[in-house]
mmCIF file with all atom_site columns, C-alpha atoms in Angstrom:
data_model
loop_
_atom_site.group_PDB
_atom_site.id
_atom_site.type_symbol
_atom_site.label_atom_id
_atom_site.label_alt_id
_atom_site.label_comp_id
_atom_site.label_asym_id
_atom_site.label_entity_id
_atom_site.label_seq_id
_atom_site.pdbx_PDB_ins_code
_atom_site.Cartn_x
_atom_site.Cartn_y
_atom_site.Cartn_z
_atom_site.occupancy
_atom_site.B_iso_or_equiv
_atom_site.pdbx_formal_charge
_atom_site.auth_seq_id
_atom_site.auth_comp_id
_atom_site.auth_asym_id
_atom_site.auth_atom_id
_atom_site.pdbx_PDB_model_num
ATOM 1   C CA . MET B 1 1   ? 34.972 -124.936 -82.937  1.00 0.00 ? 1145 MET B CA 1
ATOM 2   C CA . GLY B 1 2   ? 38.685 -125.607 -83.260  1.00 0.00 ? 1146 GLY B CA 1
ATOM 3   C CA . GLU B 1 3   ? 40.720 -125.189 -86.446  1.00 0.00 ? 1147 GLU B CA 1
ATOM 4   C CA . ARG B 1 4   ? 41.533 -128.895 -86.655  1.00 0.00 ? 1148 ARG B CA 1
ATOM 5   C CA . VAL B 1 5   ? 37.921 -129.835 -86.339  1.00 0.00 ? 1149 VAL B CA 1
ATOM 6   C CA . ARG B 1 6   ? 36.978 -127.385 -89.048  1.00 0.00 ? 1150 ARG B CA 1
ATOM 7   C CA . ILE B 1 7   ? 39.566 -128.767 -91.414  1.00 0.00 ? 1151 ILE B CA 1
ATOM 8   C CA . ALA B 1 8   ? 38.502 -132.368 -90.614  1.00 0.00 ? 1152 ALA B CA 1
ATOM 9   C CA . GLY B 1 9   ? 34.862 -131.358 -91.390  1.00 0.00 ? 1153 GLY B CA 1
ATOM 10  C CA . ALA B 1 10  ? 35.953 -130.037 -94.768  1.00 0.00 ? 1154 ALA B CA 1
ATOM 11  C CA . VAL B 1 11  ? 37.986 -133.077 -95.579  1.00 0.00 ? 1155 VAL B CA 1
ATOM 12  C CA . VAL B 1 12  ? 35.283 -135.532 -94.414  1.00 0.00 ? 1156 VAL B CA 1
ATOM 13  C CA . SER B 1 13  ? 32.753 -133.641 -96.620  1.00 0.00 ? 1157 SER B CA 1
ATOM 14  C CA . GLY B 1 14  ? 35.162 -133.968 -99.558  1.00 0.00 ? 1158 GLY B CA 1
ATOM 15  C CA . LEU B 1 15  ? 35.490 -137.705 -99.000  1.00 0.00 ? 1159 LEU B CA 1
ATOM 16  C CA . LEU B 1 16  ? 31.755 -138.158 -98.647  1.00 0.00 ? 1160 LEU B CA 1
ATOM 17  C CA . TYR B 1 17  ? 31.189 -136.174 -101.868 1.00 0.00 ? 1161 TYR B CA 1
ATOM 18  C CA . GLY B 1 18  ? 33.768 -138.342 -103.676 1.00 0.00 ? 1162 GLY B CA 1
ATOM 19  C CA . ALA B 1 19  ? 31.868 -141.467 -102.474 1.00 0.00 ? 1163 ALA B CA 1
ATOM 20  C CA . LEU B 1 20  ? 28.789 -140.284 -104.439 1.00 0.00 ? 1164 LEU B CA 1
ATOM 21  C CA . PHE B 1 21  ? 30.568 -141.209 -107.690 1.00 0.00 ? 1165 PHE B CA 1
ATOM 22  C CA . PRO B 1 22  ? 31.781 -144.497 -109.125 1.00 0.00 ? 1166 PRO B CA 1
ATOM 23  C CA . PRO B 1 23  ? 33.236 -146.879 -108.111 1.00 0.00 ? 1167 PRO B CA 1
ATOM 24  C CA . PHE B 1 24  ? 31.313 -146.336 -104.868 1.00 0.00 ? 1168 PHE B CA 1
ATOM 25  C CA . GLY B 1 25  ? 28.191 -144.692 -106.202 1.00 0.00 ? 1169 GLY B CA 1
ATOM 26  C CA . LEU B 1 26  ? 26.687 -143.996 -102.772 1.00 0.00 ? 1170 LEU B CA 1
ATOM 27  C CA . ALA B 1 27  ? 24.116 -141.505 -104.112 1.00 0.00 ? 1171 ALA B CA 1
ATOM 28  C CA . PRO B 1 28  ? 22.034 -141.445 -100.777 1.00 0.00 ? 1172 PRO B CA 1
ATOM 29  C CA . LEU B 1 29  ? 25.121 -139.779 -99.172  1.00 0.00 ? 1173 LEU B CA 1
ATOM 30  C CA . ALA B 1 30  ? 24.256 -136.619 -101.199 1.00 0.00 ? 1174 ALA B CA 1
ATOM 31  C CA . TRP B 1 31  ? 21.775 -135.811 -98.455  1.00 0.00 ? 1175 TRP B CA 1
ATOM 32  C CA . VAL B 1 32  ? 24.515 -135.464 -95.790  1.00 0.00 ? 1176 VAL B CA 1
ATOM 33  C CA . ALA B 1 33  ? 27.810 -135.118 -97.665  1.00 0.00 ? 1177 ALA B CA 1
ATOM 34  C CA . LEU B 1 34  ? 28.017 -131.292 -97.322  1.00 0.00 ? 1178 LEU B CA 1
ATOM 35  C CA . VAL B 1 35  ? 26.838 -131.106 -93.714  1.00 0.00 ? 1179 VAL B CA 1
ATOM 36  C CA . PRO B 1 36  ? 30.286 -131.300 -92.124  1.00 0.00 ? 1180 PRO B CA 1
ATOM 37  C CA . PHE B 1 37  ? 31.559 -128.634 -94.561  1.00 0.00 ? 1181 PHE B CA 1
ATOM 38  C CA . ALA B 1 38  ? 28.626 -126.354 -93.785  1.00 0.00 ? 1182 ALA B CA 1
ATOM 39  C CA . LEU B 1 39  ? 29.169 -126.747 -90.082  1.00 0.00 ? 1183 LEU B CA 1
ATOM 40  C CA . ALA B 1 40  ? 32.850 -126.082 -90.508  1.00 0.00 ? 1184 ALA B CA 1
ATOM 41  C CA . LEU B 1 41  ? 32.056 -122.791 -92.306  1.00 0.00 ? 1185 LEU B CA 1
ATOM 42  C CA . ARG B 1 42  ? 29.805 -121.457 -89.473  1.00 0.00 ? 1186 ARG B CA 1
ATOM 43  C CA . GLY B 1 43  ? 31.396 -118.306 -88.155  1.00 0.00 ? 1187 GLY B CA 1
ATOM 44  C CA . ALA B 1 44  ? 34.551 -118.689 -90.202  1.00 0.00 ? 1188 ALA B CA 1
ATOM 45  C CA . SER B 1 45  ? 36.418 -115.566 -91.337  1.00 0.00 ? 1189 SER B CA 1
ATOM 46  C CA . ALA B 1 46  ? 36.968 -114.970 -95.014  1.00 0.00 ? 1190 ALA B CA 1
ATOM 47  C CA . ARG B 1 47  ? 40.493 -116.369 -94.791  1.00 0.00 ? 1191 ARG B CA 1
ATOM 48  C CA . ALA B 1 48  ? 39.370 -119.457 -92.856  1.00 0.00 ? 1192 ALA B CA 1
ATOM 49  C CA . ALA B 1 49  ? 36.436 -119.996 -95.262  1.00 0.00 ? 1193 ALA B CA 1
ATOM 50  C CA . ALA B 1 50  ? 38.816 -119.849 -98.230  1.00 0.00 ? 1194 ALA B CA 1
ATOM 51  C CA . GLY B 1 51  ? 41.096 -122.443 -96.620  1.00 0.00 ? 1195 GLY B CA 1
ATOM 52  C CA . LEU B 1 52  ? 38.204 -124.776 -95.795  1.00 0.00 ? 1196 LEU B CA 1
ATOM 53  C CA . ALA B 1 53  ? 36.818 -124.480 -99.210  1.00 0.00 ? 1197 ALA B CA 1
ATOM 54  C CA . PHE B 1 54  ? 40.166 -125.268 -100.664 1.00 0.00 ? 1198 PHE B CA 1
ATOM 55  C CA . ALA B 1 55  ? 40.520 -128.366 -98.463  1.00 0.00 ? 1199 ALA B CA 1
ATOM 56  C CA . PHE B 1 56  ? 36.997 -129.480 -99.405  1.00 0.00 ? 1200 PHE B CA 1
ATOM 57  C CA . GLY B 1 57  ? 37.529 -128.851 -103.137 1.00 0.00 ? 1201 GLY B CA 1
ATOM 58  C CA . ALA B 1 58  ? 40.940 -130.572 -103.297 1.00 0.00 ? 1202 ALA B CA 1
ATOM 59  C CA . THR B 1 59  ? 39.685 -133.617 -101.355 1.00 0.00 ? 1203 THR B CA 1
ATOM 60  C CA . ALA B 1 60  ? 36.477 -133.887 -103.348 1.00 0.00 ? 1204 ALA B CA 1
ATOM 61  C CA . THR B 1 61  ? 38.188 -133.492 -106.700 1.00 0.00 ? 1205 THR B CA 1
ATOM 62  C CA . GLY B 1 62  ? 40.925 -135.874 -105.735 1.00 0.00 ? 1206 GLY B CA 1
ATOM 63  C CA . ALA B 1 63  ? 38.405 -138.465 -104.686 1.00 0.00 ? 1207 ALA B CA 1
ATOM 64  C CA . VAL B 1 64  ? 36.310 -138.058 -107.822 1.00 0.00 ? 1208 VAL B CA 1
ATOM 65  C CA . VAL B 1 65  ? 39.244 -138.330 -110.211 1.00 0.00 ? 1209 VAL B CA 1
ATOM 66  C CA . ALA B 1 66  ? 41.084 -141.042 -108.167 1.00 0.00 ? 1210 ALA B CA 1
ATOM 67  C CA . TRP B 1 67  ? 40.368 -143.434 -111.013 1.00 0.00 ? 1211 TRP B CA 1
ATOM 68  C CA . LEU B 1 68  ? 43.134 -141.680 -113.000 1.00 0.00 ? 1212 LEU B CA 1
ATOM 69  C CA . VAL B 1 69  ? 45.916 -143.240 -110.946 1.00 0.00 ? 1213 VAL B CA 1
ATOM 70  C CA . PRO B 1 70  ? 45.098 -146.892 -111.655 1.00 0.00 ? 1214 PRO B CA 1
ATOM 71  C CA . THR B 1 71  ? 44.210 -145.979 -115.230 1.00 0.00 ? 1215 THR B CA 1
ATOM 72  C CA . LEU B 1 72  ? 47.600 -144.270 -115.788 1.00 0.00 ? 1216 LEU B CA 1
ATOM 73  C CA . THR B 1 73  ? 49.558 -147.030 -114.143 1.00 0.00 ? 1217 THR B CA 1
ATOM 74  C CA . GLY B 1 74  ? 47.583 -149.990 -115.641 1.00 0.00 ? 1218 GLY B CA 1
ATOM 75  C CA . HIS B 1 75  ? 46.561 -148.932 -119.114 1.00 0.00 ? 1219 HIS B CA 1
ATOM 76  C CA . PHE B 1 76  ? 49.266 -146.442 -119.903 1.00 0.00 ? 1220 PHE B CA 1
ATOM 77  C CA . GLU B 1 77  ? 51.951 -148.213 -117.902 1.00 0.00 ? 1221 GLU B CA 1
ATOM 78  C CA . LEU B 1 78  ? 53.209 -145.090 -116.147 1.00 0.00 ? 1222 LEU B CA 1
ATOM 79  C CA . GLY B 1 79  ? 54.991 -145.511 -112.902 1.00 0.00 ? 1223 GLY B CA 1
ATOM 80  C CA . LEU B 1 80  ? 53.118 -144.539 -109.742 1.00 0.00 ? 1224 LEU B CA 1
ATOM 81  C CA . PRO B 1 81  ? 55.114 -141.305 -109.206 1.00 0.00 ? 1225 PRO B CA 1
ATOM 82  C CA . SER B 1 82  ? 54.337 -140.204 -112.740 1.00 0.00 ? 1226 SER B CA 1
ATOM 83  C CA . ALA B 1 83  ? 50.625 -141.032 -112.300 1.00 0.00 ? 1227 ALA B CA 1
ATOM 84  C CA . LEU B 1 84  ? 50.509 -139.136 -108.975 1.00 0.00 ? 1228 LEU B CA 1
ATOM 85  C CA . ALA B 1 85  ? 52.311 -136.194 -110.684 1.00 0.00 ? 1229 ALA B CA 1
ATOM 86  C CA . ILE B 1 86  ? 49.474 -135.972 -113.153 1.00 0.00 ? 1230 ILE B CA 1
ATOM 87  C CA . TRP B 1 87  ? 46.636 -136.635 -110.632 1.00 0.00 ? 1231 TRP B CA 1
ATOM 88  C CA . LEU B 1 88  ? 47.855 -134.109 -107.942 1.00 0.00 ? 1232 LEU B CA 1
ATOM 89  C CA . PRO B 1 89  ? 47.712 -130.918 -110.014 1.00 0.00 ? 1233 PRO B CA 1
ATOM 90  C CA . ILE B 1 90  ? 44.218 -131.887 -111.136 1.00 0.00 ? 1234 ILE B CA 1
ATOM 91  C CA . ALA B 1 91  ? 43.103 -132.461 -107.582 1.00 0.00 ? 1235 ALA B CA 1
ATOM 92  C CA . LEU B 1 92  ? 44.654 -129.240 -106.312 1.00 0.00 ? 1236 LEU B CA 1
ATOM 93  C CA . GLY B 1 93  ? 44.071 -126.974 -109.293 1.00 0.00 ? 1237 GLY B CA 1
ATOM 94  C CA . SER B 1 94  ? 40.692 -127.651 -110.869 1.00 0.00 ? 1238 SER B CA 1
ATOM 95  C CA . ALA B 1 95  ? 37.958 -126.772 -108.365 1.00 0.00 ? 1239 ALA B CA 1
ATOM 96  C CA . ALA B 1 96  ? 39.727 -126.002 -105.099 1.00 0.00 ? 1240 ALA B CA 1
ATOM 97  C CA . PRO B 1 97  ? 41.122 -122.519 -106.029 1.00 0.00 ? 1241 PRO B CA 1
ATOM 98  C CA . TRP B 1 98  ? 37.685 -121.444 -107.370 1.00 0.00 ? 1242 TRP B CA 1
ATOM 99  C CA . LEU B 1 99  ? 35.848 -122.738 -104.344 1.00 0.00 ? 1243 LEU B CA 1
ATOM 100 C CA . ALA B 1 100 ? 38.365 -120.856 -102.103 1.00 0.00 ? 1244 ALA B CA 1
ATOM 101 C CA . LEU B 1 101 ? 37.719 -117.646 -103.977 1.00 0.00 ? 1245 LEU B CA 1
ATOM 102 C CA . VAL B 1 102 ? 33.936 -117.911 -103.864 1.00 0.00 ? 1246 VAL B CA 1
ATOM 103 C CA . PHE B 1 103 ? 33.812 -118.806 -100.206 1.00 0.00 ? 1247 PHE B CA 1
ATOM 104 C CA . ALA B 1 104 ? 36.274 -116.049 -99.244  1.00 0.00 ? 1248 ALA B CA 1
ATOM 105 C CA . LEU B 1 105 ? 34.027 -113.545 -101.030 1.00 0.00 ? 1249 LEU B CA 1
ATOM 106 C CA . ALA B 1 106 ? 30.810 -115.019 -99.574  1.00 0.00 ? 1250 ALA B CA 1
ATOM 107 C CA . ALA B 1 107 ? 32.079 -115.354 -95.995  1.00 0.00 ? 1251 ALA B CA 1
ATOM 108 C CA . PRO B 1 108 ? 30.990 -111.951 -94.859  1.00 0.00 ? 1252 PRO B CA 1
ATOM 109 C CA . ALA B 1 109 ? 27.410 -112.552 -96.094  1.00 0.00 ? 1253 ALA B CA 1
ATOM 110 C CA . LEU B 1 110 ? 27.398 -116.148 -94.747  1.00 0.00 ? 1254 LEU B CA 1
ATOM 111 C CA . SER B 1 111 ? 28.518 -114.968 -91.334  1.00 0.00 ? 1255 SER B CA 1
ATOM 112 C CA . ARG B 1 112 ? 25.574 -112.577 -91.049  1.00 0.00 ? 1256 ARG B CA 1
ATOM 113 C CA . ALA B 1 113 ? 23.052 -115.205 -92.272  1.00 0.00 ? 1257 ALA B CA 1
ATOM 114 C CA . ARG B 1 114 ? 20.655 -116.555 -89.643  1.00 0.00 ? 1258 ARG B CA 1
ATOM 115 C CA . PRO B 1 115 ? 20.084 -120.353 -89.413  1.00 0.00 ? 1259 PRO B CA 1
ATOM 116 C CA . LEU B 1 116 ? 16.705 -121.553 -90.565  1.00 0.00 ? 1260 LEU B CA 1
#
């Protein structure tokens, strides 16, 4: 599987995960939201797994907390650049680094695991 396809799988999973929460609330997607991410991780090195996990975590967190931008611009009357300056570090810094660390450490064990 190519690198771009792997990254796309991680990002698609992050977007599907974000769609589970309001305002979309598409809870049935929970059954398939992580499948593209899991497929992207198959056979990935520790470094690749860390990058994929970071991409998934940043996309998922960014989608889940996307409500911050209209809240900050509408209710708090911040400009869009200011709202994005608050949203972006949250999207990139909350879950993504931890997921990257966990999947980098778990990659060797995951690469030896046999499919069910």
